[in-house]
Amino acid sequence: MHPFIYHRPANVNDAVTLAAKGPDHKLLAGGQSLVQAMKLRLSSPSDVIDLGSIKDLSGIKASGSEVTIGAMTRHAEVEKSPEVRKAIPALAALAGQIGDRQVRAMGTLGGALANNDPAADYPAAVLGLGATIVTNKRRIPADEFFKGLFETALAQGELITSVVFPVPKRAAYTKFKNQASRFAIVGVFVAESSSGVRVAVTGAGPCVFRQKDMEKALAAKFSPESVAGVKQAASGLNSDLHAGAEYRAHLVTVMAKRAVENALK
Amino acid sequence: MNAPLIGARIPRKEDYRFLTGAGRYTDDVTLPHQTHAVFVRSPHAHAKIKSINSSRAKSAPGVLAVYTGDDIAAAKLGGLPCGWLITDVNGQPMKEPPYPVLAQGKVRFSGERVAVVVAETLDQAHDAAELVEVNYEVLPAVVDAVKALAKGAPALHEVAPDNTCYVWALGDKSAVDAAFAKAAHVTKLEFVNNRLIPNAIEPRAANGSYSRADDSYTLYVASQNPHVERLLMTAFVMGLPEHKVRVVAGDVGGGFGSKIYLYAEDVVVTWASKQLNRPVKWTADRSESYLSDAHGRDHTTTAELALDKDGKFLAMRVKTAANVGAYLSTFASCVPTILYATLLAGQYTTPVIHCEVTAVFTNTSPVDAYRGAGRPEATYVVERLVETAARELKIDAAEIRRRNFIRSFPYQTPVALLYDTGNYDATLDAATKMADVAGFAARKAEAAKRGKLRGLGYACYIEACGIAPSAVAGSLGARAGLFEAGEIRVHPTGSVTVFTGSHSHGQGHETSFAQVVADRLGLPIDSVDIVHGDTSKILFGMGTYGSRSIAVGGTAIVKALDKIVAKGKKIAAHLLEAAEADIEYDRGVFTVKGTDKKKMFGEVSFAAYVPHNYPHDKLEPGLNENAFYDPTNFTFPAGSYVCEVEVDPETGVVRIERWIAVDDFGKIINPMIVDGQVHGGLAQGIGQALTENCHYDASGQLVTGSFMDYSIPRATDVPMFEVDTRETPCTHNPLGVKGCGEAGAIGAPAALMNAITDAIGAKDLPMPATPQTVWRAIQNEKAA
């Protein structure tokens, strides 16, 4: 690891001011991606701004129709939260499938979204539930947030403060894990709410995406059979040592079907 | 007298210190004035080194020295030696290109050591290593053994322009060809035995120091055989006398073969410690281990089995290209030959066998012995062929094995080995019963109702442990002996320290060896301590690999115990005023035959060290004996594994439903430790078959460079193992023991692949059977 200057601001304004000083000033949330990259000397920020002391960024609030989760809330907190388990059990279950115990103890919702790893789990829930990403500047609908491979709508100096998840009628997330890393080779989040059905797919492509053909089929009838025959095109999907595009495309259908089954349980 | 200790499930003495963080591993050793080394490694698989500029690195903060291949050449250090000379089919010695400890003008695999930076702190060494500028001219690379043999492939070494290290063969080719010509049926398979990366929990580490006072060196190193390390390093590389070098391999966190070898880093830190007159420590990080530890397996094989119409095996023909990597690691040459082709008879009476092996240099990390070493590859050949033949001939897979089992011992195989004993029916019968093979059809039907494919597979493996005797090994090319040494030091008040040349790095010797000694001497186990892993304490040792420790090292201890008892009888005879011939000994008690007159072991040892009443005219005082033991033969553990899997055809995911392992390890000292060895071996074998695969891309970059991409099995990937044993004691060592360390890894891959191919109805499937691989095979079967 190269030397760097460590900051631990107490509020969002100070954090944003520090972060705005240059591209070598990096925000540190749970550190599950940034610190690894720094250890491997692949990333060498001049300044690291640790968000861990900003109390406002952490915590879970549930109202009847929404669950609001602070950006610095750890995966393990979401996994174990009685409020989340009651309102959106699929979201708690998803958090419980991220990485391993150590990762879940440190990793955060905001960090995962800002990083937007193509194989991360949270983007599927955020897009699948049609959540709203709240930053220090604005509210960004999920549909406008995920822009591409490790790319988001966040501007320089913009910091996620919380995410507002609407409570669905039913939802489920089914993940096909990479044997080695346990990241999603394909993860499908299915949600049915008063505003319709959403199907979000992570792992399969360069960025999380909605599977609109499946959404249509499920809107007509929310049952596993509705998606079992809906094929995902392989073109544009990821292909690597572990899974080719064709296999990933196939898994999108299988995982979607199983997610619907689970949502109906 | 105490209860018998041999055969007792005694908790491991060493676990207290391991589990409470009191172990002392190489990296825990920090010496006064310690310095730290970081190696600069080649990012290219094949390149000329045009120049190295280390001036910036040398002037970086805290840097004490930067050494390159030029410094090593100037110091006239030799290259790393290979410990086994293979003679090829034309009677020529194998090609042995130099394996420099730091690259000399050329690099041949990604991760090869190009320079070393030594600094006051590890961070300073890392920072400075980034400042070493190496100017490379990148050359085309080849990573696949078969491609490396093709005309026009990039050549790695001048001495081997066709990348061939040797072509070696075993068996009667014309007899085999004749048998094939007449056979009613031939089963043929072509497959790759996938390359594996060892994953000991402790990475390799070395800490070299030099004493100006007496011109001596001490090397702390994570090694499985410190004496061999010292022998190779002093005699072949550094030109030092052995008495000036002490090698200490204290607590070592696993090896699986990868820490048998003499590595360049060990030599460099030892040499550098004298240049700087300060100790130099290096500890690999995981990525470095992946790049530079010796890998395992990597065979490309065509295998054929000839059978008569009743399923009787007539002949076997095997042709293998073995990838040895860029250089010959310490025992690389004997693994795909002596430890592979000789095992191809398996448990069967196949009368003639021929095997031809081409060892091939490629731009990859060197390949050497990894848990099983040649024997998993052989078992995979035999057991996949046998199971496939059974399916093709529509003979039950257990039945075809029974029709061909060896039942008369000793048995001379057509591939050099002489099996002393075994009972293959006993293990297979027990395994099929435990597995409820009779109920499999019903379970398969039930699974089908749930949309799942259920399959069952066997593997009946044989293993040869404790390579021996030295004279035979020497005639086959071994450049070292294959004996073991042991010493029993009885202290005046009767407690005992045992010094063994075997090395424990997870095997539990401190417990099982102590059981052997305490049992014989009638002592509580806590009165016996086992010392290993230090050349200054142990008289000599060949170390631990090839499941040899109990059979060879344990026997050396027994031979030393025999001498202790013999001397003890003389002392007891004197104390009891009886004739020596009348003294009987049983577990700590010397008795005058036919009387109740007796002396306890502690009384005898006390008399030996406080010799007031002692036969000084006949005996020296003291009670301390050592023995060297060179076995007369290998030992031959064998067993039967039955594996039942369920495959999800939608995803290709394989779930192991049941695993039955019935092994014959001869006499067992500590069944709990043996269970653990079997469990660990099975998990590694399952890893090879299901998850693990070392992958280099065509340019020679290691793609599976970390746990993110290289998948070792997790707890959820393995079932609850159901293990049992049957016992035919080894006939040629006094304990009747055979060894158990590698069995699981040897038998498991074939059993699992037999089960998966059974489930999905495919003839063959490449390892590892990842979900994608299985899913694609299912699609292919559907299309066919």
PDB file of N, CA and C in Angstrom, chain A residues 22-69:
ATOM      1  N   GLY A  22      -9.859  16.884  -5.473  1.00  0.00           N
ATOM      2  CA  GLY A  22      -9.190  16.291  -6.629  1.00  0.00           C
ATOM      3  C   GLY A  22      -9.523  14.826  -6.798  1.00  0.00           C
ATOM      4  N   PRO A  23      -9.213  14.318  -7.959  1.00  0.00           N
ATOM      5  CA  PRO A  23      -9.549  12.903  -8.245  1.00  0.00           C
ATOM      6  C   PRO A  23      -8.737  11.924  -7.406  1.00  0.00           C
ATOM      7  N   ASP A  24      -7.632  12.366  -6.803  1.00  0.00           N
ATOM      8  CA  ASP A  24      -6.844  11.471  -5.947  1.00  0.00           C
ATOM      9  C   ASP A  24      -7.363  11.437  -4.512  1.00  0.00           C
ATOM     10  N   HIS A  25      -8.432  12.216  -4.253  1.00  0.00           N
ATOM     11  CA  HIS A  25      -9.069  12.180  -2.944  1.00  0.00           C
ATOM     12  C   HIS A  25     -10.232  11.199  -3.022  1.00  0.00           C
ATOM     13  N   LYS A  26     -10.094  10.074  -2.313  1.00  0.00           N
ATOM     14  CA  LYS A  26     -11.111   9.021  -2.444  1.00  0.00           C
ATOM     15  C   LYS A  26     -11.936   8.911  -1.167  1.00  0.00           C
ATOM     16  N   LEU A  27     -13.238   8.751  -1.381  1.00  0.00           N
ATOM     17  CA  LEU A  27     -14.132   8.490  -0.250  1.00  0.00           C
ATOM     18  C   LEU A  27     -14.033   7.018   0.130  1.00  0.00           C
ATOM     19  N   LEU A  28     -13.940   6.767   1.417  1.00  0.00           N
ATOM     20  CA  LEU A  28     -13.879   5.390   1.920  1.00  0.00           C
ATOM     21  C   LEU A  28     -15.169   5.094   2.680  1.00  0.00           C
ATOM     22  N   ALA A  29     -15.930   4.120   2.158  1.00  0.00           N
ATOM     23  CA  ALA A  29     -17.134   3.697   2.875  1.00  0.00           C
ATOM     24  C   ALA A  29     -16.765   2.447   3.686  1.00  0.00           C
ATOM     25  N   GLY A  30     -17.156   1.253   3.207  1.00  0.00           N
ATOM     26  CA  GLY A  30     -16.792   0.031   3.937  1.00  0.00           C
ATOM     27  C   GLY A  30     -15.408  -0.487   3.574  1.00  0.00           C
ATOM     28  N   GLY A  31     -14.868   0.007   2.477  1.00  0.00           N
ATOM     29  CA  GLY A  31     -13.495  -0.354   2.103  1.00  0.00           C
ATOM     30  C   GLY A  31     -13.332  -1.729   1.496  1.00  0.00           C
ATOM     31  N   GLN A  32     -14.428  -2.369   1.100  1.00  0.00           N
ATOM     32  CA  GLN A  32     -14.297  -3.740   0.618  1.00  0.00           C
ATOM     33  C   GLN A  32     -13.811  -3.831  -0.821  1.00  0.00           C
ATOM     34  N   SER A  33     -13.834  -2.723  -1.546  1.00  0.00           N
ATOM     35  CA  SER A  33     -13.213  -2.694  -2.875  1.00  0.00           C
ATOM     36  C   SER A  33     -11.970  -1.813  -2.864  1.00  0.00           C
ATOM     37  N   LEU A  34     -12.115  -0.597  -2.327  1.00  0.00           N
ATOM     38  CA  LEU A  34     -11.007   0.363  -2.363  1.00  0.00           C
ATOM     39  C   LEU A  34      -9.779  -0.145  -1.609  1.00  0.00           C
ATOM     40  N   VAL A  35      -9.983  -0.671  -0.414  1.00  0.00           N
ATOM     41  CA  VAL A  35      -8.822  -1.087   0.382  1.00  0.00           C
ATOM     42  C   VAL A  35      -8.097  -2.261  -0.284  1.00  0.00           C
ATOM     43  N   GLN A  36      -8.874  -3.165  -0.878  1.00  0.00           N
ATOM     44  CA  GLN A  36      -8.240  -4.288  -1.586  1.00  0.00           C
ATOM     45  C   GLN A  36      -7.376  -3.771  -2.734  1.00  0.00           C
ATOM     46  N   ALA A  37      -7.933  -2.824  -3.472  1.00  0.00           N
ATOM     47  CA  ALA A  37      -7.186  -2.267  -4.612  1.00  0.00           C
ATOM     48  C   ALA A  37      -5.934  -1.541  -4.123  1.00  0.00           C
ATOM     49  N   MET A  38      -6.045  -0.873  -2.986  1.00  0.00           N
ATOM     50  CA  MET A  38      -4.877  -0.176  -2.431  1.00  0.00           C
ATOM     51  C   MET A  38      -3.822  -1.172  -1.964  1.00  0.00           C
ATOM     52  N   LYS A  39      -4.271  -2.256  -1.336  1.00  0.00           N
ATOM     53  CA  LYS A  39      -3.318  -3.278  -0.881  1.00  0.00           C
ATOM     54  C   LYS A  39      -2.540  -3.869  -2.048  1.00  0.00           C
ATOM     55  N   LEU A  40      -3.212  -4.038  -3.158  1.00  0.00           N
ATOM     56  CA  LEU A  40      -2.551  -4.585  -4.350  1.00  0.00           C
ATOM     57  C   LEU A  40      -1.801  -3.507  -5.133  1.00  0.00           C
ATOM     58  N   ARG A  41      -1.809  -2.272  -4.598  1.00  0.00           N
ATOM     59  CA  ARG A  41      -1.149  -1.125  -5.235  1.00  0.00           C
ATOM     60  C   ARG A  41      -1.749  -0.815  -6.610  1.00  0.00           C
ATOM     61  N   LEU A  42      -2.996  -1.231  -6.808  1.00  0.00           N
ATOM     62  CA  LEU A  42      -3.681  -0.904  -8.058  1.00  0.00           C
ATOM     63  C   LEU A  42      -4.321   0.467  -7.939  1.00  0.00           C
ATOM     64  N   SER A  43      -4.575   0.901  -6.712  1.00  0.00           N
ATOM     65  CA  SER A  43      -5.148   2.210  -6.467  1.00  0.00           C
ATOM     66  C   SER A  43      -4.262   2.900  -5.425  1.00  0.00           C
ATOM     67  N   SER A  44      -3.903   4.139  -5.724  1.00  0.00           N
ATOM     68  CA  SER A  44      -2.997   4.858  -4.817  1.00  0.00           C
ATOM     69  C   SER A  44      -3.501   6.272  -4.576  1.00  0.00           C
ATOM     70  N   PRO A  45      -4.609   6.419  -3.833  1.00  0.00           N
ATOM     71  CA  PRO A  45      -5.134   7.760  -3.574  1.00  0.00           C
ATOM     72  C   PRO A  45      -4.159   8.570  -2.714  1.00  0.00           C
ATOM     73  N   SER A  46      -4.151   9.879  -2.946  1.00  0.00           N
ATOM     74  CA  SER A  46      -3.306  10.742  -2.098  1.00  0.00           C
ATOM     75  C   SER A  46      -3.968  10.942  -0.739  1.00  0.00           C
ATOM     76  N   ASP A  47      -5.310  10.989  -0.748  1.00  0.00           N
ATOM     77  CA  ASP A  47      -6.076  11.239   0.464  1.00  0.00           C
ATOM     78  C   ASP A  47      -7.250  10.263   0.523  1.00  0.00           C
ATOM     79  N   VAL A  48      -7.463   9.710   1.693  1.00  0.00           N
ATOM     80  CA  VAL A  48      -8.607   8.828   1.892  1.00  0.00           C
ATOM     81  C   VAL A  48      -9.527   9.479   2.914  1.00  0.00           C
ATOM     82  N   ILE A  49     -10.791   9.630   2.537  1.00  0.00           N
ATOM     83  CA  ILE A  49     -11.743  10.324   3.396  1.00  0.00           C
ATOM     84  C   ILE A  49     -12.725   9.285   3.935  1.00  0.00           C
ATOM     85  N   ASP A  50     -12.521   8.910   5.169  1.00  0.00           N
ATOM     86  CA  ASP A  50     -13.304   7.844   5.790  1.00  0.00           C
ATOM     87  C   ASP A  50     -14.646   8.403   6.254  1.00  0.00           C
ATOM     88  N   LEU A  51     -15.730   7.815   5.760  1.00  0.00           N
ATOM     89  CA  LEU A  51     -17.073   8.296   6.097  1.00  0.00           C
ATOM     90  C   LEU A  51     -17.609   7.659   7.381  1.00  0.00           C
ATOM     91  N   GLY A  52     -16.785   6.857   8.022  1.00  0.00           N
ATOM     92  CA  GLY A  52     -17.257   6.053   9.151  1.00  0.00           C
ATOM     93  C   GLY A  52     -17.728   6.827  10.370  1.00  0.00           C
ATOM     94  N   SER A  53     -17.314   8.083  10.487  1.00  0.00           N
ATOM     95  CA  SER A  53     -17.710   8.844  11.676  1.00  0.00           C
ATOM     96  C   SER A  53     -18.960   9.696  11.457  1.00  0.00           C
ATOM     97  N   ILE A  54     -19.499   9.663  10.260  1.00  0.00           N
ATOM     98  CA  ILE A  54     -20.650  10.523   9.975  1.00  0.00           C
ATOM     99  C   ILE A  54     -21.925   9.781  10.362  1.00  0.00           C
ATOM    100  N   LYS A  55     -22.436  10.134  11.540  1.00  0.00           N
ATOM    101  CA  LYS A  55     -23.541   9.357  12.118  1.00  0.00           C
ATOM    102  C   LYS A  55     -24.795   9.405  11.262  1.00  0.00           C
ATOM    103  N   ASP A  56     -25.027  10.582  10.621  1.00  0.00           N
ATOM    104  CA  ASP A  56     -26.262  10.753   9.831  1.00  0.00           C
ATOM    105  C   ASP A  56     -26.358   9.754   8.674  1.00  0.00           C
ATOM    106  N   LEU A  57     -25.228   9.199   8.279  1.00  0.00           N
ATOM    107  CA  LEU A  57     -25.244   8.342   7.081  1.00  0.00           C
ATOM    108  C   LEU A  57     -25.667   6.910   7.392  1.00  0.00           C
ATOM    109  N   SER A  58     -25.837   6.606   8.659  1.00  0.00           N
ATOM    110  CA  SER A  58     -26.112   5.225   9.038  1.00  0.00           C
ATOM    111  C   SER A  58     -27.502   5.082   9.614  1.00  0.00           C
ATOM    112  N   GLY A  59     -28.100   3.935   9.410  1.00  0.00           N
ATOM    113  CA  GLY A  59     -29.361   3.650  10.079  1.00  0.00           C
ATOM    114  C   GLY A  59     -30.472   3.248   9.128  1.00  0.00           C
ATOM    115  N   ILE A  60     -31.497   2.644   9.710  1.00  0.00           N
ATOM    116  CA  ILE A  60     -32.615   2.114   8.932  1.00  0.00           C
ATOM    117  C   ILE A  60     -33.908   2.674   9.506  1.00  0.00           C
ATOM    118  N   LYS A  61     -34.746   3.249   8.628  1.00  0.00           N
ATOM    119  CA  LYS A  61     -36.063   3.758   9.065  1.00  0.00           C
ATOM    120  C   LYS A  61     -37.121   3.153   8.169  1.00  0.00           C
ATOM    121  N   ALA A  62     -38.186   2.656   8.787  1.00  0.00           N
ATOM    122  CA  ALA A  62     -39.256   2.079   7.978  1.00  0.00           C
ATOM    123  C   ALA A  62     -40.562   2.790   8.269  1.00  0.00           C
ATOM    124  N   SER A  63     -41.256   3.226   7.212  1.00  0.00           N
ATOM    125  CA  SER A  63     -42.630   3.690   7.363  1.00  0.00           C
ATOM    126  C   SER A  63     -43.495   2.635   6.689  1.00  0.00           C
ATOM    127  N   GLY A  64     -44.754   2.873   6.567  1.00  0.00           N
ATOM    128  CA  GLY A  64     -45.626   1.865   5.967  1.00  0.00           C
ATOM    129  C   GLY A  64     -45.237   1.526   4.542  1.00  0.00           C
ATOM    130  N   SER A  65     -44.912   2.545   3.765  1.00  0.00           N
ATOM    131  CA  SER A  65     -44.720   2.303   2.335  1.00  0.00           C
ATOM    132  C   SER A  65     -43.271   2.368   1.890  1.00  0.00           C
ATOM    133  N   GLU A  66     -42.369   2.753   2.799  1.00  0.00           N
ATOM    134  CA  GLU A  66     -40.972   2.924   2.403  1.00  0.00           C
ATOM    135  C   GLU A  66     -40.033   2.430   3.492  1.00  0.00           C
ATOM    136  N   VAL A  67     -38.849   1.992   3.038  1.00  0.00           N
ATOM    137  CA  VAL A  67     -37.747   1.724   3.967  1.00  0.00           C
ATOM    138  C   VAL A  67     -36.583   2.594   3.520  1.00  0.00           C
ATOM    139  N   THR A  68     -36.082   3.409   4.446  1.00  0.00           N
ATOM    140  CA  THR A  68     -34.951   4.272   4.114  1.00  0.00           C
ATOM    141  C   THR A  68     -33.706   3.749   4.833  1.00  0.00           C
ATOM    142  N   ILE A  69     -32.672   3.516   4.053  1.00  0.00           N
ATOM    143  CA  ILE A  69     -31.442   2.948   4.622  1.00  0.00           C
ATOM    144  C   ILE A  69     -30.300   3.913   4.362  1.00  0.00           C
TER     145      ILE A  69
END
